[in-house]
Structure formats: C-alpha cells, structure tokens
PDB file of C-alpha atoms in Angstrom:
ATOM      1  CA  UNK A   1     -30.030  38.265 -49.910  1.00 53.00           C
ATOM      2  CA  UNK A   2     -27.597  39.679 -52.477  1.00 56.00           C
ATOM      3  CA  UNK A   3     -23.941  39.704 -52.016  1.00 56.00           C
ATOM      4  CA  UNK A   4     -22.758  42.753 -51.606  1.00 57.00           C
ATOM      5  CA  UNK A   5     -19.266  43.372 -53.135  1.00 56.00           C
ATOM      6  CA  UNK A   6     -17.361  44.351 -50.092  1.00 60.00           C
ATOM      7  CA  UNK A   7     -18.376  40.629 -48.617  1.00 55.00           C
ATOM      8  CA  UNK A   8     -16.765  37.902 -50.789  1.00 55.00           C
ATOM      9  CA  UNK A   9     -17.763  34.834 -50.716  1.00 59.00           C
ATOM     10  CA  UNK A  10     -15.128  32.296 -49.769  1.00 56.00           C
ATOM     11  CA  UNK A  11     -15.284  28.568 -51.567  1.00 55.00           C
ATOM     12  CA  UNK A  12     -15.963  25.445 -48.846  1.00 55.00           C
ATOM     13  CA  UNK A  13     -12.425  24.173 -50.386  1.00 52.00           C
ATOM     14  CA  UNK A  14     -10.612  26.685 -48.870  1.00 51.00           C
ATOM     15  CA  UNK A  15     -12.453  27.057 -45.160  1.00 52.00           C
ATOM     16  CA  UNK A  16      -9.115  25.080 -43.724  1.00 50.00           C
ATOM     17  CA  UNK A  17      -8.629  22.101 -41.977  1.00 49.00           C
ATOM     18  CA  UNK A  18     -11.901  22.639 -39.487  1.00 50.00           C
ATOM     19  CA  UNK A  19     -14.217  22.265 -42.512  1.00 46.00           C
ATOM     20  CA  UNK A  20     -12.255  18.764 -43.337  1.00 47.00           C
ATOM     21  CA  UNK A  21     -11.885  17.586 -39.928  1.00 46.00           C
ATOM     22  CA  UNK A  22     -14.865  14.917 -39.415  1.00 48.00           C
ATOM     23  CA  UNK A  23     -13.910  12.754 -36.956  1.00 45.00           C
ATOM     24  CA  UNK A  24     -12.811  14.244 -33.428  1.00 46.00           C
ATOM     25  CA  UNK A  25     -10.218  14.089 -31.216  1.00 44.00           C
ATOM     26  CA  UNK A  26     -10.445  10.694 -28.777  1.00 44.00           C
ATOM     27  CA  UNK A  27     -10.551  12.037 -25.304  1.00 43.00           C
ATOM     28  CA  UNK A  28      -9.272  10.078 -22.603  1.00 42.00           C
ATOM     29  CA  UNK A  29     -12.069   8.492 -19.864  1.00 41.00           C
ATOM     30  CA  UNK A  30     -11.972   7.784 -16.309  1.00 41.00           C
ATOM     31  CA  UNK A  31     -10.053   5.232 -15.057  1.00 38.00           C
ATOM     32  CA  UNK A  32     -11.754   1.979 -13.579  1.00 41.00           C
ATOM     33  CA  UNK A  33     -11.905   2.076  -9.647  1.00 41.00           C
ATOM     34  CA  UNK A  34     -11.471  -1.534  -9.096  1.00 46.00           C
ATOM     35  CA  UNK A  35      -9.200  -2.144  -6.599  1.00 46.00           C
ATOM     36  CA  UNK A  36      -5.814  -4.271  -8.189  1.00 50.00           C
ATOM     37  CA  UNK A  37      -5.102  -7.408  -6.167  1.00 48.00           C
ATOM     38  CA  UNK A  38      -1.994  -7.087  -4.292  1.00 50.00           C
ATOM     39  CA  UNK A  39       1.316  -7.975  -6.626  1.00 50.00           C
ATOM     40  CA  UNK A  40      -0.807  -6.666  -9.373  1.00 47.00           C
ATOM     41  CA  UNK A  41      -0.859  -3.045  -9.224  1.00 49.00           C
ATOM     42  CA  UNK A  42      -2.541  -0.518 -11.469  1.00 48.00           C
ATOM     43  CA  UNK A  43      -0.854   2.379 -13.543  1.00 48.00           C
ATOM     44  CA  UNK A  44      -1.448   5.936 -12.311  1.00 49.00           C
ATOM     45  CA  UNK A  45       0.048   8.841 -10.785  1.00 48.00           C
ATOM     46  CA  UNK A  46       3.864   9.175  -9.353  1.00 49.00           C
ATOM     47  CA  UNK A  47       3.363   8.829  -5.666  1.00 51.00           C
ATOM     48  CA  UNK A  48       5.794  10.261  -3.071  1.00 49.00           C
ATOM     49  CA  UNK A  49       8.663   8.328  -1.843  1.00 51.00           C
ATOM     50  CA  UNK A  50       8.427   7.043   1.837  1.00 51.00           C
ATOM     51  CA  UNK A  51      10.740   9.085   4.431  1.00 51.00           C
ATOM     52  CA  UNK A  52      14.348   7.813   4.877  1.00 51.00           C
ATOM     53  CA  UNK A  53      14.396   4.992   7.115  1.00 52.00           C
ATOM     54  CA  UNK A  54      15.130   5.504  10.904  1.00 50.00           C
ATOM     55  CA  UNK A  55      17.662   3.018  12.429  1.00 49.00           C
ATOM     56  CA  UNK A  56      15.137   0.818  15.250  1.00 48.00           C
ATOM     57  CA  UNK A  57      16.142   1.010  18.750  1.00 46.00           C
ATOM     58  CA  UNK A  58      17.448  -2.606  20.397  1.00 46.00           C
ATOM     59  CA  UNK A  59      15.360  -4.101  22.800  1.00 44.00           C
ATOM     60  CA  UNK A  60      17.076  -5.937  26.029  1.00 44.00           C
ATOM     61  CA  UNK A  61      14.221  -8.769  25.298  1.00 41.00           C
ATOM     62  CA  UNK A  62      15.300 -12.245  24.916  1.00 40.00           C
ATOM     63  CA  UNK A  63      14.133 -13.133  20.817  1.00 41.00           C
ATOM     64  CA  UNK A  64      13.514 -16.419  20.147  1.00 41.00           C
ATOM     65  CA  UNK A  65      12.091 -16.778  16.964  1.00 44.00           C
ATOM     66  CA  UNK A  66      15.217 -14.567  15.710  1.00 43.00           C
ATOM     67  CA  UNK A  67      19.057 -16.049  14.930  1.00 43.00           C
ATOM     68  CA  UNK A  68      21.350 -14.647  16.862  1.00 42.00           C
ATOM     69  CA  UNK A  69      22.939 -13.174  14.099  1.00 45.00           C
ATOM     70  CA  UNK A  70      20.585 -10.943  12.364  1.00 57.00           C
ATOM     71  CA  UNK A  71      20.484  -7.430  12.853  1.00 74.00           C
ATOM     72  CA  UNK A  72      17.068  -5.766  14.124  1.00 83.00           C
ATOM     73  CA  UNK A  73      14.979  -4.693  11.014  1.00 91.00           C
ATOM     74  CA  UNK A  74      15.215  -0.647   9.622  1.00 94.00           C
ATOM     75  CA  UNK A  75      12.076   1.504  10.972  1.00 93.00           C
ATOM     76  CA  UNK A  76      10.574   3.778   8.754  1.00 95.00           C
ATOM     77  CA  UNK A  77       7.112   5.797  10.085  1.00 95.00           C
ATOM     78  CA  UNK A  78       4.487   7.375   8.049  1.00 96.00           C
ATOM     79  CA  UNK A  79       2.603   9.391  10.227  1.00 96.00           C
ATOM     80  CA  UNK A  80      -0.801   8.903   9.865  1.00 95.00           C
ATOM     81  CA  UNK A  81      -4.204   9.006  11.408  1.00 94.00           C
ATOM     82  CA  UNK A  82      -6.107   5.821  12.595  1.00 93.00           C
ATOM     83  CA  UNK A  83      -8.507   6.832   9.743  1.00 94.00           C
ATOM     84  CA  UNK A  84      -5.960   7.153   7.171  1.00 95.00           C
ATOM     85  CA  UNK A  85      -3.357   4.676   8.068  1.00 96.00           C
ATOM     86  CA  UNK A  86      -4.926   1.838   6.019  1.00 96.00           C
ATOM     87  CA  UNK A  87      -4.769   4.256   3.165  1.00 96.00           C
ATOM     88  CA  UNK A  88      -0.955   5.208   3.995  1.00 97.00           C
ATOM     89  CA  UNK A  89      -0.211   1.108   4.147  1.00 97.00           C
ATOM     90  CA  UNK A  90      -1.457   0.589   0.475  1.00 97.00           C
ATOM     91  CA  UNK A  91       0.656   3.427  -0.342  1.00 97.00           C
ATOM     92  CA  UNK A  92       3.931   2.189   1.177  1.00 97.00           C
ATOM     93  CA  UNK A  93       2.970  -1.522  -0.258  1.00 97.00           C
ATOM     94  CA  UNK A  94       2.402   0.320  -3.874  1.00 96.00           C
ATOM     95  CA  UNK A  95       6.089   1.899  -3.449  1.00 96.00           C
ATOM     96  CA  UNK A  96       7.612  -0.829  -2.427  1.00 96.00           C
ATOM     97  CA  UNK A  97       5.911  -3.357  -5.589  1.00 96.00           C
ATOM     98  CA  UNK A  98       6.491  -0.594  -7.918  1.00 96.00           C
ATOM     99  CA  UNK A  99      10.244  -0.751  -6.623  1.00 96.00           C
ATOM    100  CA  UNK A 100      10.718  -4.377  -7.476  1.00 95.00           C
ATOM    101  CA  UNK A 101       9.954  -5.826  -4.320  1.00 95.00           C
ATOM    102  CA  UNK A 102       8.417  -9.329  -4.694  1.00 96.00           C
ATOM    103  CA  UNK A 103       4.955  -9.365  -3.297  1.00 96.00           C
ATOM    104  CA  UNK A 104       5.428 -13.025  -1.149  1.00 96.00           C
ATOM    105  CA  UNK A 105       8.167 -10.781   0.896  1.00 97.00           C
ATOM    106  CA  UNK A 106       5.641  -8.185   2.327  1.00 97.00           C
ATOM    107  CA  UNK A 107       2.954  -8.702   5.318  1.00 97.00           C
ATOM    108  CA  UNK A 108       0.464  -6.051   6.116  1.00 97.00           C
ATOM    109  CA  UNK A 109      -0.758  -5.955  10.057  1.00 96.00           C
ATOM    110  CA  UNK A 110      -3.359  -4.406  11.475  1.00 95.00           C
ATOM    111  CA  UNK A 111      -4.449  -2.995  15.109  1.00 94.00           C
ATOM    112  CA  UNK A 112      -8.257  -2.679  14.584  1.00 93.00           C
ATOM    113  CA  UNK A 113     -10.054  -3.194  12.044  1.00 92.00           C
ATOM    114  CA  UNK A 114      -9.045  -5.653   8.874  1.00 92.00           C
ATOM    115  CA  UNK A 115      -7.596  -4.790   5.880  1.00 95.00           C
ATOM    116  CA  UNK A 116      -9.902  -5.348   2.593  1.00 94.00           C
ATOM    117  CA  UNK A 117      -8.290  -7.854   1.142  1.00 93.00           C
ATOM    118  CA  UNK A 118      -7.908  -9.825   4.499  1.00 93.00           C
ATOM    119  CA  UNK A 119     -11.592  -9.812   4.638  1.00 93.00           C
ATOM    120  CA  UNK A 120     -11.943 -10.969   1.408  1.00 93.00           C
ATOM    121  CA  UNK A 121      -9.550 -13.606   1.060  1.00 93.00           C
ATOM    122  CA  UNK A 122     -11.133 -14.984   4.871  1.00 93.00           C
ATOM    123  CA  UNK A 123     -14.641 -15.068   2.986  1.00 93.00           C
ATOM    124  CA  UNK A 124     -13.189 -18.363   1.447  1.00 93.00           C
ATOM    125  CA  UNK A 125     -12.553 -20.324   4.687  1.00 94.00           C
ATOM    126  CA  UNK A 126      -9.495 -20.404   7.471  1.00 93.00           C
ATOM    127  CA  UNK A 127      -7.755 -23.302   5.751  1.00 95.00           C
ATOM    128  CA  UNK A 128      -7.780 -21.485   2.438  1.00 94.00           C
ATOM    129  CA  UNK A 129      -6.934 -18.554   4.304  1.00 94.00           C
ATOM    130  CA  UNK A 130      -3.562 -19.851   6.206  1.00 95.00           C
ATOM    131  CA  UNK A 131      -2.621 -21.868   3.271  1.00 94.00           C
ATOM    132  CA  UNK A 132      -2.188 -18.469   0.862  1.00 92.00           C
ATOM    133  CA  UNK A 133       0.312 -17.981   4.146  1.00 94.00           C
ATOM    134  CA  UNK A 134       2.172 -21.003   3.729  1.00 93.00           C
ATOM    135  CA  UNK A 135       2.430 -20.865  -0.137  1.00 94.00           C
ATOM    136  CA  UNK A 136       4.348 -17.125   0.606  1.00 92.00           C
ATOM    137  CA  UNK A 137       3.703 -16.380  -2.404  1.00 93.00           C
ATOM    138  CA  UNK A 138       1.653 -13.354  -2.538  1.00 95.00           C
ATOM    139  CA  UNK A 139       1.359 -10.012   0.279  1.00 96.00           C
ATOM    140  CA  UNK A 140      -0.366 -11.715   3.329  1.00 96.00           C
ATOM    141  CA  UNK A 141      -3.259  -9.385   5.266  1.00 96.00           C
ATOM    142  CA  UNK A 142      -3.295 -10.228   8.818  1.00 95.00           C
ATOM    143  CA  UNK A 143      -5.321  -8.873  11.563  1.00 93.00           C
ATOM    144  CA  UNK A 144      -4.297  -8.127  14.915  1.00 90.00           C
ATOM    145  CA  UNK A 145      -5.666 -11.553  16.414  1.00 90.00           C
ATOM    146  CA  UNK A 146      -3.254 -13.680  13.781  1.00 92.00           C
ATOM    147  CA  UNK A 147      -0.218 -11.783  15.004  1.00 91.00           C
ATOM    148  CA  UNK A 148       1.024 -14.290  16.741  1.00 91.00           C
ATOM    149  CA  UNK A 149       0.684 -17.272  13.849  1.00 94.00           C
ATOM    150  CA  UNK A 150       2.115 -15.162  11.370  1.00 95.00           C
ATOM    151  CA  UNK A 151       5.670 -16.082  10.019  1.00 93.00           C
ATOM    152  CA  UNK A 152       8.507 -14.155   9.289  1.00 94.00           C
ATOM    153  CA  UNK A 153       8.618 -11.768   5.862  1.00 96.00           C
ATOM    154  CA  UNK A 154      11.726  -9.598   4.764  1.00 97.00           C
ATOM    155  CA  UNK A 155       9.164  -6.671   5.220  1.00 97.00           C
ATOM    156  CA  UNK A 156       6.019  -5.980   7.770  1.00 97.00           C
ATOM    157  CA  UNK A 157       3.723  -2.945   7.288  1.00 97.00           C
ATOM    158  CA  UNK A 158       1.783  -2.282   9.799  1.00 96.00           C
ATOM    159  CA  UNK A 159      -1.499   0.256   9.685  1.00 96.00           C
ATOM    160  CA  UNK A 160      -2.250   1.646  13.294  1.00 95.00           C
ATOM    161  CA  UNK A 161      -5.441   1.505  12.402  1.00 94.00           C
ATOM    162  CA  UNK A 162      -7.259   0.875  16.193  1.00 88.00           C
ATOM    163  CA  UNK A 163      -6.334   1.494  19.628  1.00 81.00           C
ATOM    164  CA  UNK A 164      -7.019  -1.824  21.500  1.00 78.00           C
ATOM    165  CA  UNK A 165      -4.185  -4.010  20.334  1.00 84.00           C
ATOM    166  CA  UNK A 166      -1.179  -1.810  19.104  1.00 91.00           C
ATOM    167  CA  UNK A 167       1.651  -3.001  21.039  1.00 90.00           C
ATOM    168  CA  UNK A 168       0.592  -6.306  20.912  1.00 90.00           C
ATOM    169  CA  UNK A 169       0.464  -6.197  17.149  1.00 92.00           C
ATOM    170  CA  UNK A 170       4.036  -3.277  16.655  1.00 92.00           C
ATOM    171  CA  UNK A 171       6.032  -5.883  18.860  1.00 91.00           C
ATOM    172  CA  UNK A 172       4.785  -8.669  16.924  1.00 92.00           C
ATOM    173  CA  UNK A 173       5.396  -7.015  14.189  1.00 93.00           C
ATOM    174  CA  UNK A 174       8.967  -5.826  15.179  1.00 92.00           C
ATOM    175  CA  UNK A 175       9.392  -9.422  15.928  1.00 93.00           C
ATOM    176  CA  UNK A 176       8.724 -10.702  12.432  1.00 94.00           C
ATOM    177  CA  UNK A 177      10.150  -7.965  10.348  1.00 95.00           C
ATOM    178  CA  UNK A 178      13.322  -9.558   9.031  1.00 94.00           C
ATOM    179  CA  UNK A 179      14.715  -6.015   7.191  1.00 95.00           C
ATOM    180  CA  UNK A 180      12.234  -3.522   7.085  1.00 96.00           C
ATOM    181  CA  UNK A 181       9.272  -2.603   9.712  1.00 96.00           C
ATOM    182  CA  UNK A 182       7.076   0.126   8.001  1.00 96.00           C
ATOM    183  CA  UNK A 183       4.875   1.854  10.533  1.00 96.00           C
ATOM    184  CA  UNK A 184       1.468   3.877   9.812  1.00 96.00           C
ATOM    185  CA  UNK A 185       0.724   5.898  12.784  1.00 94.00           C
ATOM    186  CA  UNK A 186       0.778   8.380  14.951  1.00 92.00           C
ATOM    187  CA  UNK A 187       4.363   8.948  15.872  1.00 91.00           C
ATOM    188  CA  UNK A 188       3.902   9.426  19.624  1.00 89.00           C
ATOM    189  CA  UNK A 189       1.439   6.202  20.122  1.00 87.00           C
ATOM    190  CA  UNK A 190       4.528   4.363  17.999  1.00 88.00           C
ATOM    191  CA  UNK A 191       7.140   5.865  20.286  1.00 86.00           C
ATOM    192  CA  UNK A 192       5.240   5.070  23.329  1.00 85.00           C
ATOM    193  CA  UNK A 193       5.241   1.120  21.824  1.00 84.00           C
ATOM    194  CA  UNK A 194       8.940   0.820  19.993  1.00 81.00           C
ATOM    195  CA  UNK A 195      10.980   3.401  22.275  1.00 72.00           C
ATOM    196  CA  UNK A 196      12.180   7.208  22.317  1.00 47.00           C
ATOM    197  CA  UNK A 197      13.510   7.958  18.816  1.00 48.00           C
ATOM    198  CA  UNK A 198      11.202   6.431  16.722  1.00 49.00           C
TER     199      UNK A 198
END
C-alpha cells in the first residue's frame, strides 16, 4: 500500500523508549507460606499494637511458687474467639519478638487443643520435649495438661482456645506470669476465671 502524504512515516529510532525497552519490569511474587519457627519471625505487614495493658486484680490466695516481693503480673486481653484465639496468640508473640523481646522469656498456653509448634516439637519425644523447657532458650508451647510442670517466664500468653480446662490453665498461667499475662479470649469467660475488671 502506498503512503499517502498526509501519513508520514516515522523512523524505528525515534518510536521512544517502548521500542528500546527489551527486558521488563521484575514483578514481585508471592511470599512463601512456611510458617517461621518461633524467635525467627518473617518480614511482612505492620500489625496492630496490642491494647494497653489492664492492671490484674489481687487474689487473697496463698502463692507459693511466687516471692513475696513481686508484684502480680500486668493483664492485657485480646478478645478473641475459641477459633481465632490461636491466631490472636501468634499475633501478640509476633509483637512482642518484633519489639525486642527475647524469645526464651515468652510461654504460650493453651485450653484445648495444642498449639502447632507444641505438636511438632512433641513428635520428637517427651525428654526432648521438656529439655527445650529447661534450656529456656526459645518460646515454650505448652498444652493445658503441662500447666502445672511449666516454670516461670517474664511473659505467658495464653490462647482460650477450648472450654474444658480454662481456669485450670488462666490460674496457672496467672501463677507463672512473672510481668506480663496476655490473654486470648472471650472477655466474659476470662472475667468469670481472673475476676470483675478484667
């Protein structure tokens, strides 16, 4: 077909920088879904701070794992349902790593089912098991059947997670909490457990 004068023909050369452009832009992929081990965790989105910590009620009850001294342990509650509080304790153990806390200072509790990582590091045998306890070196996943052979940790998470052992496992937990208790509940079960004003 013939050019016709009113259509010039532009030169390749001077088509721009689209012409030129061969290779294209990288584009960024999903991220991996692995699940970080605890201590370890994985860049992503800003997550929302915990609420502001609610002073704990005293308790009358004689303590005797506790010194005398020590003051009772700050209360904050995420309210959450029993299907979601295992999700709301990762959160609050994310914040609190991501904040500088060490990972051997945090224990996670549960009142039904066990956490994943509990689970997994069982699969390797009860003496293995107890002795990532003792080493303290790491978060510690504990059911609510170990409540009672768990040790004291500068912070206790606890997901409310199942309804047949939950003030078994929020007293133990209360118990063992030496400055912050983190609770993942429903507020009125907790309250009904810790006391009014929870």
């Amino acid at each position: 077909m013939p050019l016709i004068p009113e259509e010039p023909q532009i030169p390749e050369s001077a088509q721009g920088p689209r012409a030129n452009a061969s290779t294209p832009r990288p584009v960024p992929g999903p991220r991996s879904a692995a699940t970080p081990r605890p201590g370890h965790p994985v860049p992503g989105p800003a997550k929302p701070a915990p609420p502001a910590p609610r002073p704990q009620p005293t308790s009358d009850r004689p303590r005797t794992d506790r010194p005398e001294n020590r003051s009772a342990p700050q209360l904050q509650l995420i309210p959450a349902s029993a299907d979601g509080a295992l999700d709301a304790a990762d959160e609050a153990l994310d914040l609190l790593l991501d904040s500088g806390r060490a990972p051997g200072d945090v224990l996670v509790l549960t009142t039904g089912e066990q956490h994943p990582w509990a689970t997994h590091e069982l699969s390797f045998g009860e003496a293995a098991y107890w002795a990532h306890h003792e080493a303290g070196d790491d978060v510690f996943f504990a059911g609510a059947a170990s409540v009672d052979r768990v040790g004291t940790r500068p912070v206790v998470i606890v997901a409310v997670n199942g309804d047949d052992a939950v003030a078994d496992v929020l007293t133990g937990a209360r118990e063992r909490a030496g400055a912050l208790l983190i609770v993942c509940g429903d507020p009125q079960r907790v309250d009904a457990v810790l006391g009014a004003g929870v």
